[in-house]
Short mmCIF file of C-alpha atoms in Angstrom, two decimals:
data_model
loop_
_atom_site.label_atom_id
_atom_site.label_comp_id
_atom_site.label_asym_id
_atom_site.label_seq_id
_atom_site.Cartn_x
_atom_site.Cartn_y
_atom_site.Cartn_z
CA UNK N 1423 133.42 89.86 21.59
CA UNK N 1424 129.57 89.47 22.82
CA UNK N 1425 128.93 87.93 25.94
CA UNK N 1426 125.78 85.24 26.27
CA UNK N 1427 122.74 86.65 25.32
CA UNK N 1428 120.19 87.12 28.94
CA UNK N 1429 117.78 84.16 29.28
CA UNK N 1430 114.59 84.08 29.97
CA UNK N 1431 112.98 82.77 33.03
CA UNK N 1432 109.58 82.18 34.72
CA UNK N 1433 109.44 83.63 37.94
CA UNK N 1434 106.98 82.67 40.52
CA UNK N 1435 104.03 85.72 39.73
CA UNK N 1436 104.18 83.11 36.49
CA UNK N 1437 105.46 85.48 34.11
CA UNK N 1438 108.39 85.38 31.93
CA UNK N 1439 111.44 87.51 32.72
CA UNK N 1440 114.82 88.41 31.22
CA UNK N 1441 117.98 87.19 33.39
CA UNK N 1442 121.37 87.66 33.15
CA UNK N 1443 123.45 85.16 32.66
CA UNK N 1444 125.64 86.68 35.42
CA UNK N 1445 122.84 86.86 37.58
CA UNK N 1446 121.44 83.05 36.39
CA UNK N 1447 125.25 81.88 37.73
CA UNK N 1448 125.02 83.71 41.29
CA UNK N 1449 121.60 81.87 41.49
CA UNK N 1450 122.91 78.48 40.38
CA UNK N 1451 125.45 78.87 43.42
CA UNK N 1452 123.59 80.08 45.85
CA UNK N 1453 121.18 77.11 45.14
CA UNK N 1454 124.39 74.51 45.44
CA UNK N 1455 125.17 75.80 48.88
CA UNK N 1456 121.65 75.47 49.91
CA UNK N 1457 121.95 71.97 48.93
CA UNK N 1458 124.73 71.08 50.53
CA UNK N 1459 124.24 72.98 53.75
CA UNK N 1460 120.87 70.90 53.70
CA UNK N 1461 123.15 67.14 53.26
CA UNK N 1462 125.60 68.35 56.23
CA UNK N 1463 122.60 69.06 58.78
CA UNK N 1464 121.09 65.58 57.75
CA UNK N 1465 124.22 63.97 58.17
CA UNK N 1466 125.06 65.75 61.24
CA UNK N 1467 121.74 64.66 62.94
CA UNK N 1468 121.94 61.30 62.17
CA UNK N 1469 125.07 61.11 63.42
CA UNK N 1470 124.33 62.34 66.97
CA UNK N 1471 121.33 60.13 66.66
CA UNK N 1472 123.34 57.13 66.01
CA UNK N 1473 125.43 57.94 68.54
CA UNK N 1474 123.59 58.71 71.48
CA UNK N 1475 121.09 55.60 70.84
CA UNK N 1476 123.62 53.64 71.24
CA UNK N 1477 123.47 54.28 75.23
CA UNK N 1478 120.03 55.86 76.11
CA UNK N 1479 117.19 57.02 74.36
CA UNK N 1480 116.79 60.17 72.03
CA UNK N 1481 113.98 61.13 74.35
CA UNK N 1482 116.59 60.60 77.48
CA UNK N 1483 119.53 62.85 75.50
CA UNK N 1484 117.51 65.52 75.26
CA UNK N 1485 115.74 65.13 78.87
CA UNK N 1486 112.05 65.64 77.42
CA UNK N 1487 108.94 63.14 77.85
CA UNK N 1488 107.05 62.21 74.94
CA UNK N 1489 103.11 62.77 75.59
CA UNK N 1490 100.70 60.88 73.32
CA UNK N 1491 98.86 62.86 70.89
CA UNK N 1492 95.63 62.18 68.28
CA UNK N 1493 97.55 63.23 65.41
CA UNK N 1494 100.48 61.66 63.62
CA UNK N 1495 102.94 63.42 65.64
CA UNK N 1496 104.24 63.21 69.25
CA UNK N 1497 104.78 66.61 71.54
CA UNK N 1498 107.49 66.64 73.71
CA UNK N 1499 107.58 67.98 77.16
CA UNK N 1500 110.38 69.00 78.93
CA UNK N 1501 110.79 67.82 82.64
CA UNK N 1502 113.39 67.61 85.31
CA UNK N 1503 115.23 63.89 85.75
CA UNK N 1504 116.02 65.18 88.85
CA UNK N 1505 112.54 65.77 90.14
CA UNK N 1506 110.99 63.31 88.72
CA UNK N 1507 113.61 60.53 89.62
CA UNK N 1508 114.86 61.51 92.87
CA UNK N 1509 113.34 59.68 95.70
CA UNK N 1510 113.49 61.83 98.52
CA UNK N 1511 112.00 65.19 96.47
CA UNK N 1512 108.40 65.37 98.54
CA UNK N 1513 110.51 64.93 101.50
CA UNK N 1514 112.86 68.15 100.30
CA UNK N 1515 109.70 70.07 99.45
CA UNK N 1516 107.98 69.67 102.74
CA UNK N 1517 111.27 70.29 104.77
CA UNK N 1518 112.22 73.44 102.93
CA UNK N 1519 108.28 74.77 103.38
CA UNK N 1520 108.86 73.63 107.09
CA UNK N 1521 112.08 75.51 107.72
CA UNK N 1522 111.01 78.68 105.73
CA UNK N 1523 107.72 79.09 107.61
CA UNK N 1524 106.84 82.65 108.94
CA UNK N 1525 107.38 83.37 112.34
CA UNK N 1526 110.37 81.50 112.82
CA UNK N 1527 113.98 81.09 111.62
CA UNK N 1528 117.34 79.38 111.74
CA UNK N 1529 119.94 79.52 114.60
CA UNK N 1530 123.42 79.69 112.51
CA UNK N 1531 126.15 77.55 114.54
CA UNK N 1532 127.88 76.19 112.61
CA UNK N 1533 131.31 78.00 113.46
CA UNK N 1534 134.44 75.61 113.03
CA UNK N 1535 136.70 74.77 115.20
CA UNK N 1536 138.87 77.57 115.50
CA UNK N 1537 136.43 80.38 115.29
CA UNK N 1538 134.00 78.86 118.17
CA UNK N 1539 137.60 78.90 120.01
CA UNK N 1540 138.39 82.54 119.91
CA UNK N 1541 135.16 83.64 120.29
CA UNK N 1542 135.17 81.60 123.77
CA UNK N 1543 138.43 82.58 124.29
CA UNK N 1544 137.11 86.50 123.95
CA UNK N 1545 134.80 85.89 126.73
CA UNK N 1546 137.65 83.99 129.11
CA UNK N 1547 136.36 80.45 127.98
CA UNK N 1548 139.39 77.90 127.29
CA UNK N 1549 138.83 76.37 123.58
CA UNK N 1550 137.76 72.47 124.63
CA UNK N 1551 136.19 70.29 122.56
CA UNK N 1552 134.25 69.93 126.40
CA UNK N 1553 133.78 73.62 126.46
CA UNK N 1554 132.16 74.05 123.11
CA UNK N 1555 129.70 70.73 123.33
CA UNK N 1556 128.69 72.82 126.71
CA UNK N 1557 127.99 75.80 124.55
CA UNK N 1558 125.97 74.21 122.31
CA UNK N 1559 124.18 72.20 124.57
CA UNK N 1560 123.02 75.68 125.94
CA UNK N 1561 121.91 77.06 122.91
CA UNK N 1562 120.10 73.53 121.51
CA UNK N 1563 118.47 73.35 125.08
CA UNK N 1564 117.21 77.25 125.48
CA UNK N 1565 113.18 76.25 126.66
CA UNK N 1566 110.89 77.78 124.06
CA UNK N 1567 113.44 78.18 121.32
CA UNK N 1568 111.31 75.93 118.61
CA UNK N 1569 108.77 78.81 118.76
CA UNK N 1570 110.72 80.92 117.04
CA UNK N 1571 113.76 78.88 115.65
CA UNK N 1572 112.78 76.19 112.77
CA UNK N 1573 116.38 74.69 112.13
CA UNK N 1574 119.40 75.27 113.42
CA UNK N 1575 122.81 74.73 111.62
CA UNK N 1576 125.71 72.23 112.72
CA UNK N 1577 129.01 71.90 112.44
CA UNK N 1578 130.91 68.42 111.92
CA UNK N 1579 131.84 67.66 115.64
CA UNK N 1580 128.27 68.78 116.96
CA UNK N 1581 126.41 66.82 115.23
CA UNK N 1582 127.65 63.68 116.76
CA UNK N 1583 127.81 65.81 120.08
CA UNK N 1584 125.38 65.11 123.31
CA UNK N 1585 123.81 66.85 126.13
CA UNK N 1586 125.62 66.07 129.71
CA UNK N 1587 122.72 63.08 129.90
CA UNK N 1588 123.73 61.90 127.23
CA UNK N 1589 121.02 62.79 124.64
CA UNK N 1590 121.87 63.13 121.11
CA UNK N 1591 122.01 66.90 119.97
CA UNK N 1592 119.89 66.04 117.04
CA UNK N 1593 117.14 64.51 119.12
CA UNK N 1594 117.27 67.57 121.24
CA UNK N 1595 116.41 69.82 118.96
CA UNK N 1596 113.55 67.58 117.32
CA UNK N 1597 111.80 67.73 120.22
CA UNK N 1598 111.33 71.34 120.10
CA UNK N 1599 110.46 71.16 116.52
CA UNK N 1600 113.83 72.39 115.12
CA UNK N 1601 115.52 70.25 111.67
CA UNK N 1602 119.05 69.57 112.17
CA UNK N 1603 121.29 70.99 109.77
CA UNK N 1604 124.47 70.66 108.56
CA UNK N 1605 127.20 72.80 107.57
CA UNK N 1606 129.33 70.67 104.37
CA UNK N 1607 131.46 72.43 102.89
CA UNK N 1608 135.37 72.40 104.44
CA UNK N 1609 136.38 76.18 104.28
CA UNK N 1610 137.76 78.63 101.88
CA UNK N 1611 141.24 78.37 99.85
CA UNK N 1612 142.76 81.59 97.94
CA UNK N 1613 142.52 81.46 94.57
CA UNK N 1614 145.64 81.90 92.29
CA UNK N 1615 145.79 84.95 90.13
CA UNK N 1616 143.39 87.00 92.04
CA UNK N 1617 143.50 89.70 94.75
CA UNK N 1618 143.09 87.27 97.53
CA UNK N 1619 139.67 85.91 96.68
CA UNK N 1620 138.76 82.83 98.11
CA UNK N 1621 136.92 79.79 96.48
CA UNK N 1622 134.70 77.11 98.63
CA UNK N 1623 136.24 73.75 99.15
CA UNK N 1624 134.79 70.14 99.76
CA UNK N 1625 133.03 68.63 96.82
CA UNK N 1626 135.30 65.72 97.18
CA UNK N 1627 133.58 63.00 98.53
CA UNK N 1628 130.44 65.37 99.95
CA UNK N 1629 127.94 62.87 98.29
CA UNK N 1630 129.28 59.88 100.98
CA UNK N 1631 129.20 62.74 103.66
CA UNK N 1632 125.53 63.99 102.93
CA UNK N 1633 124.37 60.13 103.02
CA UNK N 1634 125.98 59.92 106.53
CA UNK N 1635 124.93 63.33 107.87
CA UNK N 1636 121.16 62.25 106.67
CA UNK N 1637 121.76 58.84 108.63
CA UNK N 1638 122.91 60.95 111.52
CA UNK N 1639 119.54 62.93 111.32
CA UNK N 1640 120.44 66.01 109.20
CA UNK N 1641 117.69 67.29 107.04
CA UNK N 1642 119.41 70.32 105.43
CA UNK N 1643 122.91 71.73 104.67
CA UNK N 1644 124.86 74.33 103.98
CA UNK N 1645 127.53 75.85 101.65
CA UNK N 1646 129.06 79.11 101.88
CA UNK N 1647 131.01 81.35 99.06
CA UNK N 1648 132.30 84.35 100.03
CA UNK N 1649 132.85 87.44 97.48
CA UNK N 1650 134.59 90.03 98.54
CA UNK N 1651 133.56 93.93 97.72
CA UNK N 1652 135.62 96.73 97.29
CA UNK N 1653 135.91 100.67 96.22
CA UNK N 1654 137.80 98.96 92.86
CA UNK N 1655 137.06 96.14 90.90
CA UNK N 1656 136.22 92.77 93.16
CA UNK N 1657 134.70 90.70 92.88
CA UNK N 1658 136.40 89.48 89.72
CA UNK N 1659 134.53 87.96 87.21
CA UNK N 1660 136.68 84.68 87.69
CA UNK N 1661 135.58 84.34 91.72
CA UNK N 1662 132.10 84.66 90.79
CA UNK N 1663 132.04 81.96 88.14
CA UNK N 1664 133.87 79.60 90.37
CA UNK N 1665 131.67 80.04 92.98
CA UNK N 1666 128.61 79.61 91.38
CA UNK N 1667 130.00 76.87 89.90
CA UNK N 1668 130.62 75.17 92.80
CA UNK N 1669 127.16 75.99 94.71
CA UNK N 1670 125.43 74.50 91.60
CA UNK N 1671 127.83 71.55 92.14
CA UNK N 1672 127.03 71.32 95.90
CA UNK N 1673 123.34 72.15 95.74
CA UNK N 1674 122.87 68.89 93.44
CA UNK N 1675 124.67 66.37 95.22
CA UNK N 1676 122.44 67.59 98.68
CA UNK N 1677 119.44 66.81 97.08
CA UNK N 1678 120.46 63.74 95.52
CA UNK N 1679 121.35 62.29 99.29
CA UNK N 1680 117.86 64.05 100.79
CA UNK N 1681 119.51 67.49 102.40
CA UNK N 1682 117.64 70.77 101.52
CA UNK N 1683 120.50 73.04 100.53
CA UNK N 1684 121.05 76.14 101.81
CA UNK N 1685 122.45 78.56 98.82
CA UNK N 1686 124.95 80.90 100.28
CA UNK N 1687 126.20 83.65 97.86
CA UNK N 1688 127.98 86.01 100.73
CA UNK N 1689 128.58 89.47 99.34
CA UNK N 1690 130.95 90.07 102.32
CA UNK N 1691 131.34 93.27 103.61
CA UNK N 1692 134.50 94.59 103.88
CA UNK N 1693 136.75 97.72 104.08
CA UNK N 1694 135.99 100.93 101.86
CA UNK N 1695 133.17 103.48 101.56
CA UNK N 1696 131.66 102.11 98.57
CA UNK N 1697 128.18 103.03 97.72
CA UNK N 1698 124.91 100.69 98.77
CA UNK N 1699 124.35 101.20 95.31
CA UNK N 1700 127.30 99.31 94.20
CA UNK N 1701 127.25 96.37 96.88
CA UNK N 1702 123.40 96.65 95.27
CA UNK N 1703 124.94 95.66 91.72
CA UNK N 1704 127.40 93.07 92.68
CA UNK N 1705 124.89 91.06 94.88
CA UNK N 1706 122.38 91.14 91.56
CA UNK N 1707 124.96 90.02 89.88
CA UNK N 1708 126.28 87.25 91.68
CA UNK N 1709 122.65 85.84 92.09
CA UNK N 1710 121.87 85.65 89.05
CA UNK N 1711 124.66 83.76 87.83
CA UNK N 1712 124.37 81.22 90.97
CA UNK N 1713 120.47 80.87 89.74
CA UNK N 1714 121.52 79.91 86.13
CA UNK N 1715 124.06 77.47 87.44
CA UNK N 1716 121.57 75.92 89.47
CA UNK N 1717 119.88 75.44 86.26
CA UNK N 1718 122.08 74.42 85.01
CA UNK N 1719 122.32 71.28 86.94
CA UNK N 1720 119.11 70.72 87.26
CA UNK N 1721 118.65 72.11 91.00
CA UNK N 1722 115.00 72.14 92.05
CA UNK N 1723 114.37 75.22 93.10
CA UNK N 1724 111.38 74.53 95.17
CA UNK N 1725 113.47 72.38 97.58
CA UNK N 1726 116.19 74.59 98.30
CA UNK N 1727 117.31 77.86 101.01
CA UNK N 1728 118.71 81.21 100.14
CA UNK N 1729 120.84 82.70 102.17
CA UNK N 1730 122.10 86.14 100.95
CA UNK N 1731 123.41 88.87 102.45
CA UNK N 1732 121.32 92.53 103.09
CA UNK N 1733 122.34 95.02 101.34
CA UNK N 1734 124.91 97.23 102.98
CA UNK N 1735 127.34 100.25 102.09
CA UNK N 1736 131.02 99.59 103.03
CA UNK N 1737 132.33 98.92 106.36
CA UNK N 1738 133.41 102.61 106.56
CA UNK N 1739 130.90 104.04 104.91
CA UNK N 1740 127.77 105.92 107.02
CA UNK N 1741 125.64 102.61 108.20
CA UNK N 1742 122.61 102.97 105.32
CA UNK N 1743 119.14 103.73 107.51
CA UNK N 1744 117.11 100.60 107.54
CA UNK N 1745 114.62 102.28 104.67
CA UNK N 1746 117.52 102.08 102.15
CA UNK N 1747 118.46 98.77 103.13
CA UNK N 1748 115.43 97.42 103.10
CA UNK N 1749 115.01 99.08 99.46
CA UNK N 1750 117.69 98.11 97.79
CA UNK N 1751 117.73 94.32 99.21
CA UNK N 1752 113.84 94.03 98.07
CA UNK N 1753 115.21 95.37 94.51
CA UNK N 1754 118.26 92.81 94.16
CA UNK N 1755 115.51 90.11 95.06
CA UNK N 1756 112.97 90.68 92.68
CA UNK N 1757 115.61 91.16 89.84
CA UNK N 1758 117.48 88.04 90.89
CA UNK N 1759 115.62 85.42 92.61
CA UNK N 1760 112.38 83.03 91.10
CA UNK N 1761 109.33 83.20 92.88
CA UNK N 1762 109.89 79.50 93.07
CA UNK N 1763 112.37 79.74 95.95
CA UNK N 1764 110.32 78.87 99.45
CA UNK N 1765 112.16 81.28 101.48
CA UNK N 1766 114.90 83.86 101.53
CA UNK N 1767 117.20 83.66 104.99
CA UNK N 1768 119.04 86.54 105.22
CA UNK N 1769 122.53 86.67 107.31
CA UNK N 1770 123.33 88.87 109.73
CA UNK N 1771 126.88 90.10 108.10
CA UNK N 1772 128.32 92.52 110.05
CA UNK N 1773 125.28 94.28 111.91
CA UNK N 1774 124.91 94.44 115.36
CA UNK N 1775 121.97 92.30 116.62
CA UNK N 1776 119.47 95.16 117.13
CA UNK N 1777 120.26 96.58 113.49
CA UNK N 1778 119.60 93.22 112.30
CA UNK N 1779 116.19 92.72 113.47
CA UNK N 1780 114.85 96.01 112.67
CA UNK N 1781 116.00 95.92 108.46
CA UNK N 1782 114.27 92.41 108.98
CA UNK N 1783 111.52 93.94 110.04
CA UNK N 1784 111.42 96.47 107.23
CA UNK N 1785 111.89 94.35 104.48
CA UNK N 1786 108.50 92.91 105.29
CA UNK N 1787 106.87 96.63 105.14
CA UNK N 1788 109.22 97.03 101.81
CA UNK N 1789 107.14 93.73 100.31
CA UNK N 1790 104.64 93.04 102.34
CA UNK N 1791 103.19 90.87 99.29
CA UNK N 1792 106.79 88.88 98.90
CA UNK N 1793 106.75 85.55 96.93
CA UNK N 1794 108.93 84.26 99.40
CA UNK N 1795 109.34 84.52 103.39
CA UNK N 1796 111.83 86.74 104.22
CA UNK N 1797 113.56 85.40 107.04
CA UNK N 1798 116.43 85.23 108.92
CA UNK N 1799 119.50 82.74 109.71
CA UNK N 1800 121.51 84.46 111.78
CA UNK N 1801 125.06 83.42 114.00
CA UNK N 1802 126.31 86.36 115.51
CA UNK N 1803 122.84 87.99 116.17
CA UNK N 1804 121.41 85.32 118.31
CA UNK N 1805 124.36 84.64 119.86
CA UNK N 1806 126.85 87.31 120.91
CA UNK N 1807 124.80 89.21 124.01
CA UNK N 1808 124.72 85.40 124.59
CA UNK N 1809 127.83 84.63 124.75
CA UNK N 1810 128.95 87.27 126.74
CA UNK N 1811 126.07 86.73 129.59
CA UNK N 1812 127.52 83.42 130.22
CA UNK N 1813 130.95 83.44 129.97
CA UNK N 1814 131.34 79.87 130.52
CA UNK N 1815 129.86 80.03 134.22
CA UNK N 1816 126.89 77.69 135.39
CA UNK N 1817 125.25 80.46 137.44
CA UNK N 1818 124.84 82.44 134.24
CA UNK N 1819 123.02 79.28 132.18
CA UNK N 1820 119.47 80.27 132.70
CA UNK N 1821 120.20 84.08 132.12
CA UNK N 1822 122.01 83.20 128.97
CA UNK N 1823 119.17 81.12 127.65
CA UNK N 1824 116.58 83.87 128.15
CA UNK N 1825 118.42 86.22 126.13
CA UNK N 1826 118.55 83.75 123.41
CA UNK N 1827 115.24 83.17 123.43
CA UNK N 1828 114.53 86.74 123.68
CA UNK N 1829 116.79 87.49 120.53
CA UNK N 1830 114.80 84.47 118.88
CA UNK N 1831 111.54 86.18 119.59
CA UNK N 1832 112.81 89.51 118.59
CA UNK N 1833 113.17 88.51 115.21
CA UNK N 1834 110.75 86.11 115.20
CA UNK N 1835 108.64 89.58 115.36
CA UNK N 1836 110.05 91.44 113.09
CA UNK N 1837 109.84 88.55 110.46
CA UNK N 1838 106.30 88.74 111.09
CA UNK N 1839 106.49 92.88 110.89
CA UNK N 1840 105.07 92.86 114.65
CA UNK N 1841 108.39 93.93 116.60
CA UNK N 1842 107.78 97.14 118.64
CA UNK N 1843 111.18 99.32 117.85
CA UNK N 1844 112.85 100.58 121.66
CA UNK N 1845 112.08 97.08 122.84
CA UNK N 1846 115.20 95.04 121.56
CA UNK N 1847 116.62 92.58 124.75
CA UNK N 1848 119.99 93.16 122.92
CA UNK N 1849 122.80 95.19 125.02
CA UNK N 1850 124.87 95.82 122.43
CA UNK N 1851 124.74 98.83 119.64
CA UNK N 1852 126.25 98.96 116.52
CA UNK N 1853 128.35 96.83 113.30
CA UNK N 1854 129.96 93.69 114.94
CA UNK N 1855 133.14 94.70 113.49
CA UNK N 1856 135.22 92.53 116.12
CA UNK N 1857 133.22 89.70 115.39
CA UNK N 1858 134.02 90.34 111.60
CA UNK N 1859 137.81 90.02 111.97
CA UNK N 1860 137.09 86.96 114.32
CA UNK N 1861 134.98 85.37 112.02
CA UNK N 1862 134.34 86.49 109.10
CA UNK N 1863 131.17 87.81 107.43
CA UNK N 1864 128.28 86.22 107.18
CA UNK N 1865 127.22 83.84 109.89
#
């Protein structure tokens, strides 16, 4: 039996040609799918048309502008709601410029509770709500601090705190040009199913507490998650993404109550001799997925803080020479961060205080020409030599306040890259490792 003889068709050089009649079917369906994959897409967009009309604008759904144009057809712009729509973003600009400025940095205490009270108690100082408003009080009140020191982090209890006078702690520290801060979040939790990684808590209700910590004077806050390195496989993927998640989360709701946020992605330090090349990886890593979750919810990145950790080997590993870490942090920071950041505030995780100041003062040789300031915001490194000078006695105030000051102006130096190495006011030497199991990293 003969099959269908081939047909002939005109093909688009205009010519006739000879097709199959197998070949003329595969065509016809081809052409049917076309068709109907065309009908589903015009359905489908009218649907989601429909739909989201029905509450907002098309131009709202999809967050873009439409700009006027001489032609028959409008351009649309893409722009950030949250710019655009939240009042107190010149305000957040301007603050974040303020507290990133060169020359100066931020005093980190914002310890809780408990760890203010055994590092007192390590120096013979009874943990007192009394004993730790004096403590404050002497760093807030150092004279000269605001030179060198642009904010200075709070806990909870000291920001409603007062001097012996009875002057507000915030007010105190305006008048030596310092912005309050604030630290928000409400500690770490262990996370199920992993090797006791911790994830950040206190999203619930932080937008009330931001409104009253503004009201209280507050201009900035921060949140701190904590990854934790070693020679195997943590971080896990899972910490990371929770993390992120939740400084994205945190970073949003700051902004939307007029508080700069302060971005904390801690590599923490911890046991091991893993390679500065590997703590190098992770802390790319993690900063790059905290940048695309602040994207993600439509962070500003021009009114917010970084606060990342150097880049270190492991706590048993040879301490890296201040070249390599100021190498390897520079390289994490130029593969991670936008140039749209203000500033960069490093912490002082695990270093001892003189350590810290001079791989400050390196990473400004490393990139002299840095998009950002690279600054400081350190706890431990401003404030363990004084601790220790005063020791909870009144006769040691004024010598514990010049340290301070000193430390301040030590790194106030190096941020600058003008600190003369053999000079450092600090007593101490090396890693802070008691401080560490104290602690924790990071502050």
């Amino acid at each position: 039996m003969m099959g269908k003889a081939p047909s002939l068709v005109t093909g688009l050089d205009g010519f006739r040609h000879v097709r199959s009649p197998r070949i003329q079917t595969m065509a016809n369906k081809k052409l049917k799918l076309c068709q109907a994959m065309k009908i589903f897409s015009s359905l489908l967009l009218a649907s989601l048309v429909t739909t989201c009309s029905a509450f907002v604008p098309l131009n709202q759904v999809l967050n873009v502008t439409p700009i006027k144009t001489r032609g028959r057809f409008t351009a649309l712009k893409m722009v950030s709601r949250a710019e655009k729509e939240n009042p107190y973003m010149e305000e957040l600009k301007a603050n974040a410029r303020k507290i990133g400025g060169r020359g100066r940095g931020i005093l980190a205490s914002d310890e809780s509770n408990a760890t203010t009270g055994k590092r007192l108690e390590a120096v013979g100082v009874e943990n007192t709500e009394e004993n730790r408003r004096k403590w404050r009080e002497l760093l807030y009140t150092a004279p000269g601090l605001g030179q060198y020191i642009s904010g200075a982090i709070m806990f909870d209890e000291t920001l409603y705190q007062k001097t012996a006078e009875g002057k507000p702690f915030v007010d105190v520290l305006a008048e030596q040009n310092i912005i309050p801060g604030i630290k928000v979040d409400t500690g770490l939790q262990n996370m199920f199913g992993t090797d006791g990684e911790t994830a950040t808590q206190g999203l619930d209700g932080l937008g009330d507490r931001c409104k009253a910590y503004y009201t209280q004077g507050a201009r900035f806050a921060k949140w701190r998650a904590v990854l934790k390195v070693d020679d195997r496989d943590l971080p896990s993927e899972k910490a990371i993404w929770e993390n992120a998640h939740a400084l994205a989360r945190y970073a949003a709701i700051a902004q939307e109550n007029g508080l700069v946020p302060i971005v904390e992605p801690e590599v923490t330090l911890g046991p091991g001799t893993y390679s500065i090349e590997r703590t190098a990886f992770i802390s790319e890593r993690v900063n790059s997925i905290v940048m695309n979750w602040l994207n993600r919810y439509d962070v500003v990145l021009d009114a917010i803080l970084l606060k990342p950790n150097m880049i270190l080997p492991g706590l048993d590993a040879p301490i890296a020479s201040k070249e390599e870490v100021a190498k390897y942090t520079v390289q994490v920071m130029k593969r991670s961060i936008p140039p749209a950041v203000p500033s960069i505030h490093f912490l002082s995780g695990g270093m001892g205080e003189e350590e810290a100041t001079l791989n400050l003062q390196q990473l400004q040789k490393e990139y002299p020409d840095s998009p950002w300031s690279l600054t400081f915001s350190y706890g431990r490194a401003l404030q363990s030599s004084t601790l220790k000078t005063w020791s909870g006695k009144q006769e040691n105030w004024k010598a514990a306040q010049d340290i301070l000051v000193k430390l301040a102006q030590a790194n106030s130096q190096a941020q600058l890259g003008q600190f003369v190495e053999g000079t450092h006011p600090s007593p101490g030497g090396g890693r802070i490792l008691q401080a560490l199991r104290l602690g924790g990293a990071g502050k």
